[in-house]
mmCIF file of C-alpha atoms in Angstrom:
data_model
loop_
_atom_site.group_PDB
_atom_site.id
_atom_site.type_symbol
_atom_site.label_atom_id
_atom_site.label_comp_id
_atom_site.label_asym_id
_atom_site.label_seq_id
_atom_site.Cartn_x
_atom_site.Cartn_y
_atom_site.Cartn_z
ATOM 1 C CA UNK D 1 -41.982 0.092 5.208
ATOM 2 C CA UNK D 2 -42.433 3.871 4.669
ATOM 3 C CA UNK D 3 -44.262 4.254 8.014
ATOM 4 C CA UNK D 4 -40.915 3.116 9.632
ATOM 5 C CA UNK D 5 -39.850 6.522 8.618
ATOM 6 C CA UNK D 6 -42.847 8.579 9.319
ATOM 7 C CA UNK D 7 -41.721 10.006 12.915
ATOM 8 C CA UNK D 8 -38.361 10.923 11.496
ATOM 9 C CA UNK D 9 -39.840 12.716 8.604
ATOM 10 C CA UNK D 10 -42.514 14.404 10.507
ATOM 11 C CA UNK D 11 -39.991 15.725 13.316
ATOM 12 C CA UNK D 12 -37.652 17.004 10.685
ATOM 13 C CA UNK D 13 -40.616 18.783 8.541
ATOM 14 C CA UNK D 14 -42.760 19.959 11.785
ATOM 15 C CA UNK D 15 -45.654 17.930 10.955
ATOM 16 C CA UNK D 16 -47.946 16.416 13.599
ATOM 17 C CA UNK D 17 -47.638 12.705 13.558
ATOM 18 C CA UNK D 18 -50.596 10.349 13.631
ATOM 19 C CA UNK D 19 -50.223 9.052 17.164
ATOM 20 C CA UNK D 20 -51.307 5.530 15.943
ATOM 21 C CA UNK D 21 -48.207 5.017 13.415
ATOM 22 C CA UNK D 22 -45.996 3.450 15.840
ATOM 23 C CA UNK D 23 -48.829 0.957 16.844
ATOM 24 C CA UNK D 24 -49.535 0.125 13.243
ATOM 25 C CA UNK D 25 -45.669 -0.508 12.368
ATOM 26 C CA UNK D 26 -45.628 -2.823 15.609
ATOM 27 C CA UNK D 27 -48.616 -4.667 14.210
ATOM 28 C CA UNK D 28 -47.343 -4.924 10.625
ATOM 29 C CA UNK D 29 -44.198 -6.562 12.306
ATOM 30 C CA UNK D 30 -45.936 -8.987 14.168
ATOM 31 C CA UNK D 31 -48.040 -9.741 10.990
ATOM 32 C CA UNK D 32 -44.559 -10.329 9.021
ATOM 33 C CA UNK D 33 -43.394 -12.710 11.657
ATOM 34 C CA UNK D 34 -46.752 -14.741 11.192
ATOM 35 C CA UNK D 35 -45.609 -15.050 7.563
ATOM 36 C CA UNK D 36 -42.398 -16.931 8.385
ATOM 37 C CA UNK D 37 -41.899 -20.419 8.227
ATOM 38 C CA UNK D 38 -39.513 -22.710 10.173
ATOM 39 C CA UNK D 39 -36.514 -22.002 7.938
ATOM 40 C CA UNK D 40 -36.685 -18.399 8.448
ATOM 41 C CA UNK D 41 -38.066 -17.845 4.988
ATOM 42 C CA UNK D 42 -41.265 -15.456 4.570
ATOM 43 C CA UNK D 43 -44.420 -16.095 2.191
ATOM 44 C CA UNK D 44 -46.719 -13.816 0.823
ATOM 45 C CA UNK D 45 -49.911 -15.676 1.659
ATOM 46 C CA UNK D 46 -48.493 -17.669 4.334
ATOM 47 C CA UNK D 47 -45.359 -19.531 5.802
ATOM 48 C CA UNK D 48 -45.618 -22.158 3.272
ATOM 49 C CA UNK D 49 -45.540 -20.159 0.113
ATOM 50 C CA UNK D 50 -42.088 -18.284 0.595
ATOM 51 C CA UNK D 51 -39.746 -16.956 -2.057
ATOM 52 C CA UNK D 52 -36.297 -15.585 -1.414
ATOM 53 C CA UNK D 53 -36.622 -11.953 -2.856
ATOM 54 C CA UNK D 54 -39.748 -11.511 -0.487
ATOM 55 C CA UNK D 55 -37.475 -13.155 2.660
ATOM 56 C CA UNK D 56 -35.000 -10.511 1.606
ATOM 57 C CA UNK D 57 -37.769 -7.703 1.665
ATOM 58 C CA UNK D 58 -39.194 -8.772 4.946
ATOM 59 C CA UNK D 59 -35.736 -9.361 6.564
ATOM 60 C CA UNK D 60 -34.854 -5.776 5.186
ATOM 61 C CA UNK D 61 -38.233 -4.193 6.824
ATOM 62 C CA UNK D 62 -37.466 -5.866 10.032
ATOM 63 C CA UNK D 63 -33.831 -4.426 9.957
ATOM 64 C CA UNK D 64 -34.964 -0.905 9.297
ATOM 65 C CA UNK D 65 -37.717 -1.190 12.106
ATOM 66 C CA UNK D 66 -35.312 -2.552 14.402
ATOM 67 C CA UNK D 67 -32.935 0.173 13.542
ATOM 68 C CA UNK D 68 -35.580 2.586 14.085
ATOM 69 C CA UNK D 69 -36.176 1.286 17.639
ATOM 70 C CA UNK D 70 -39.135 -1.287 17.394
ATOM 71 C CA UNK D 71 -39.555 -4.216 19.088
ATOM 72 C CA UNK D 72 -38.249 -7.067 16.754
ATOM 73 C CA UNK D 73 -38.467 -10.981 17.867
ATOM 74 C CA UNK D 74 -34.667 -11.844 17.827
ATOM 75 C CA UNK D 75 -35.176 -15.610 17.263
ATOM 76 C CA UNK D 76 -37.390 -14.877 14.318
ATOM 77 C CA UNK D 77 -34.991 -12.112 12.967
ATOM 78 C CA UNK D 78 -31.828 -14.171 13.332
ATOM 79 C CA UNK D 79 -33.709 -17.058 11.579
ATOM 80 C CA UNK D 80 -34.575 -14.804 8.768
ATOM 81 C CA UNK D 81 -30.708 -13.533 8.416
ATOM 82 C CA UNK D 82 -29.532 -17.141 8.687
ATOM 83 C CA UNK D 83 -32.036 -18.246 5.859
ATOM 84 C CA UNK D 84 -30.550 -15.466 3.806
ATOM 85 C CA UNK D 85 -26.915 -16.527 4.492
ATOM 86 C CA UNK D 86 -27.733 -20.146 3.785
ATOM 87 C CA UNK D 87 -29.389 -19.145 0.426
ATOM 88 C CA UNK D 88 -26.285 -17.369 -0.593
ATOM 89 C CA UNK D 89 -23.998 -20.031 0.436
ATOM 90 C CA UNK D 90 -25.760 -22.635 -1.350
ATOM 91 C CA UNK D 91 -27.127 -20.982 -4.503
ATOM 92 C CA UNK D 92 -25.740 -22.107 -7.760
ATOM 93 C CA UNK D 93 -24.094 -19.759 -10.248
ATOM 94 C CA UNK D 94 -26.518 -18.001 -12.492
ATOM 95 C CA UNK D 95 -26.530 -16.775 -16.097
ATOM 96 C CA UNK D 96 -28.867 -13.796 -15.667
ATOM 97 C CA UNK D 97 -31.124 -12.644 -13.039
ATOM 98 C CA UNK D 98 -29.883 -12.504 -9.564
ATOM 99 C CA UNK D 99 -32.274 -10.033 -8.117
ATOM 100 C CA UNK D 100 -32.973 -12.254 -5.033
ATOM 101 C CA UNK D 101 -29.389 -12.869 -4.623
ATOM 102 C CA UNK D 102 -28.348 -9.239 -4.645
ATOM 103 C CA UNK D 103 -30.921 -8.099 -2.373
ATOM 104 C CA UNK D 104 -30.128 -11.091 0.028
ATOM 105 C CA UNK D 105 -26.623 -9.845 0.185
ATOM 106 C CA UNK D 106 -27.555 -6.239 0.611
ATOM 107 C CA UNK D 107 -29.625 -7.091 3.755
ATOM 108 C CA UNK D 108 -26.902 -9.287 5.147
ATOM 109 C CA UNK D 109 -24.226 -6.537 4.437
ATOM 110 C CA UNK D 110 -26.674 -4.201 6.444
ATOM 111 C CA UNK D 111 -26.243 -6.372 9.398
ATOM 112 C CA UNK D 112 -22.553 -7.057 8.893
ATOM 113 C CA UNK D 113 -22.925 -10.519 7.725
ATOM 114 C CA UNK D 114 -22.316 -10.538 3.999
ATOM 115 C CA UNK D 115 -19.655 -12.776 2.975
ATOM 116 C CA UNK D 116 -17.019 -10.302 1.605
ATOM 117 C CA UNK D 117 -15.390 -12.822 -0.796
ATOM 118 C CA UNK D 118 -18.684 -13.482 -2.631
ATOM 119 C CA UNK D 119 -19.300 -9.629 -2.930
ATOM 120 C CA UNK D 120 -16.132 -9.219 -4.482
ATOM 121 C CA UNK D 121 -16.385 -12.229 -6.849
ATOM 122 C CA UNK D 122 -19.955 -11.010 -8.053
ATOM 123 C CA UNK D 123 -18.592 -7.574 -8.469
ATOM 124 C CA UNK D 124 -15.432 -8.506 -10.457
ATOM 125 C CA UNK D 125 -16.712 -11.505 -12.236
ATOM 126 C CA UNK D 126 -20.495 -11.694 -12.581
ATOM 127 C CA UNK D 127 -21.754 -8.110 -12.305
ATOM 128 C CA UNK D 128 -23.207 -8.282 -15.709
ATOM 129 C CA UNK D 129 -25.394 -11.210 -15.062
ATOM 130 C CA UNK D 130 -27.528 -9.233 -12.708
ATOM 131 C CA UNK D 131 -30.329 -8.436 -14.950
ATOM 132 C CA UNK D 132 -31.911 -5.374 -13.409
ATOM 133 C CA UNK D 133 -30.290 -1.963 -12.356
ATOM 134 C CA UNK D 134 -31.708 -2.359 -8.827
ATOM 135 C CA UNK D 135 -29.741 -5.722 -8.352
ATOM 136 C CA UNK D 136 -26.413 -4.065 -9.458
ATOM 137 C CA UNK D 137 -27.356 -1.199 -7.170
ATOM 138 C CA UNK D 138 -27.995 -3.451 -4.244
ATOM 139 C CA UNK D 139 -24.787 -5.294 -4.830
ATOM 140 C CA UNK D 140 -23.065 -1.838 -4.861
ATOM 141 C CA UNK D 141 -24.945 -0.938 -1.702
ATOM 142 C CA UNK D 142 -23.585 -4.054 -0.069
ATOM 143 C CA UNK D 143 -20.106 -3.448 -1.146
ATOM 144 C CA UNK D 144 -20.274 0.096 0.256
ATOM 145 C CA UNK D 145 -21.713 -1.167 3.365
ATOM 146 C CA UNK D 146 -18.713 -3.598 3.788
ATOM 147 C CA UNK D 147 -16.321 -1.009 3.110
ATOM 148 C CA UNK D 148 -15.226 -1.848 -0.511
ATOM 149 C CA UNK D 149 -16.034 1.694 -1.874
ATOM 150 C CA UNK D 150 -14.226 0.936 -5.165
ATOM 151 C CA UNK D 151 -16.099 -1.909 -6.099
ATOM 152 C CA UNK D 152 -19.260 -0.104 -4.843
ATOM 153 C CA UNK D 153 -18.847 2.754 -7.070
ATOM 154 C CA UNK D 154 -18.306 0.243 -10.118
ATOM 155 C CA UNK D 155 -21.674 -1.512 -9.447
ATOM 156 C CA UNK D 156 -23.536 1.503 -8.811
ATOM 157 C CA UNK D 157 -22.232 2.981 -11.953
ATOM 158 C CA UNK D 158 -23.208 -0.123 -13.835
ATOM 159 C CA UNK D 159 -26.758 0.156 -12.547
ATOM 160 C CA UNK D 160 -27.082 3.979 -13.394
ATOM 161 C CA UNK D 161 -25.718 2.993 -16.977
ATOM 162 C CA UNK D 162 -28.456 0.441 -17.233
ATOM 163 C CA UNK D 163 -31.025 2.796 -16.274
ATOM 164 C CA UNK D 164 -30.051 5.252 -18.852
ATOM 165 C CA UNK D 165 -30.545 2.620 -21.818
ATOM 166 C CA UNK D 166 -33.510 0.802 -19.978
ATOM 167 C CA UNK D 167 -36.325 0.006 -22.462
ATOM 168 C CA UNK D 168 -39.762 1.170 -22.335
ATOM 169 C CA UNK D 169 -42.013 -1.000 -19.889
ATOM 170 C CA UNK D 170 -44.815 -2.839 -21.415
ATOM 171 C CA UNK D 171 -47.764 -4.663 -19.698
ATOM 172 C CA UNK D 172 -45.916 -7.926 -20.721
ATOM 173 C CA UNK D 173 -42.981 -6.895 -18.405
ATOM 174 C CA UNK D 174 -42.798 -9.089 -15.247
ATOM 175 C CA UNK D 175 -40.145 -8.765 -12.525
ATOM 176 C CA UNK D 176 -39.337 -11.200 -9.632
ATOM 177 C CA UNK D 177 -38.312 -8.140 -7.593
ATOM 178 C CA UNK D 178 -41.867 -6.463 -7.734
ATOM 179 C CA UNK D 179 -40.100 -3.439 -9.473
ATOM 180 C CA UNK D 180 -40.404 -2.009 -13.020
ATOM 181 C CA UNK D 181 -37.775 -0.875 -15.374
#
């Protein structure tokens, strides 16, 4: 994912870019599609071992690569976005967690496909159920991308407040979104 932005950073800073970066990114894009199953989901070890947070991450990478001008298979890409939309549409309510849901909504919003009613609902009624600051920030970013500035500010402020009171990370901490506190 960082290599998607390498040319932009190199241009702005006057650094000579490795001429093979674009080829490496395109190979990574092709490899990501090899990890996609027929439902549009992605797995870390192959198409059969998918999880929804990873599917959102792969779709986010593909979105950013597409925006940067890389060649993206439209059928596979749309299948990934459809999978995220279906996941959101059929997901049951939750008491805590929600990182995969927040990330999926963010990726859908980045593609103009986030359901506004659900974004508003989760911002207004369920924001405190999202267990991590990044999930709240992703919900806020999704709201901002869809034009809901007031709710976006509320969600991002909640994420910042969570960061200020975050506990120390221990080796026993495990996060579904591969992040840390």
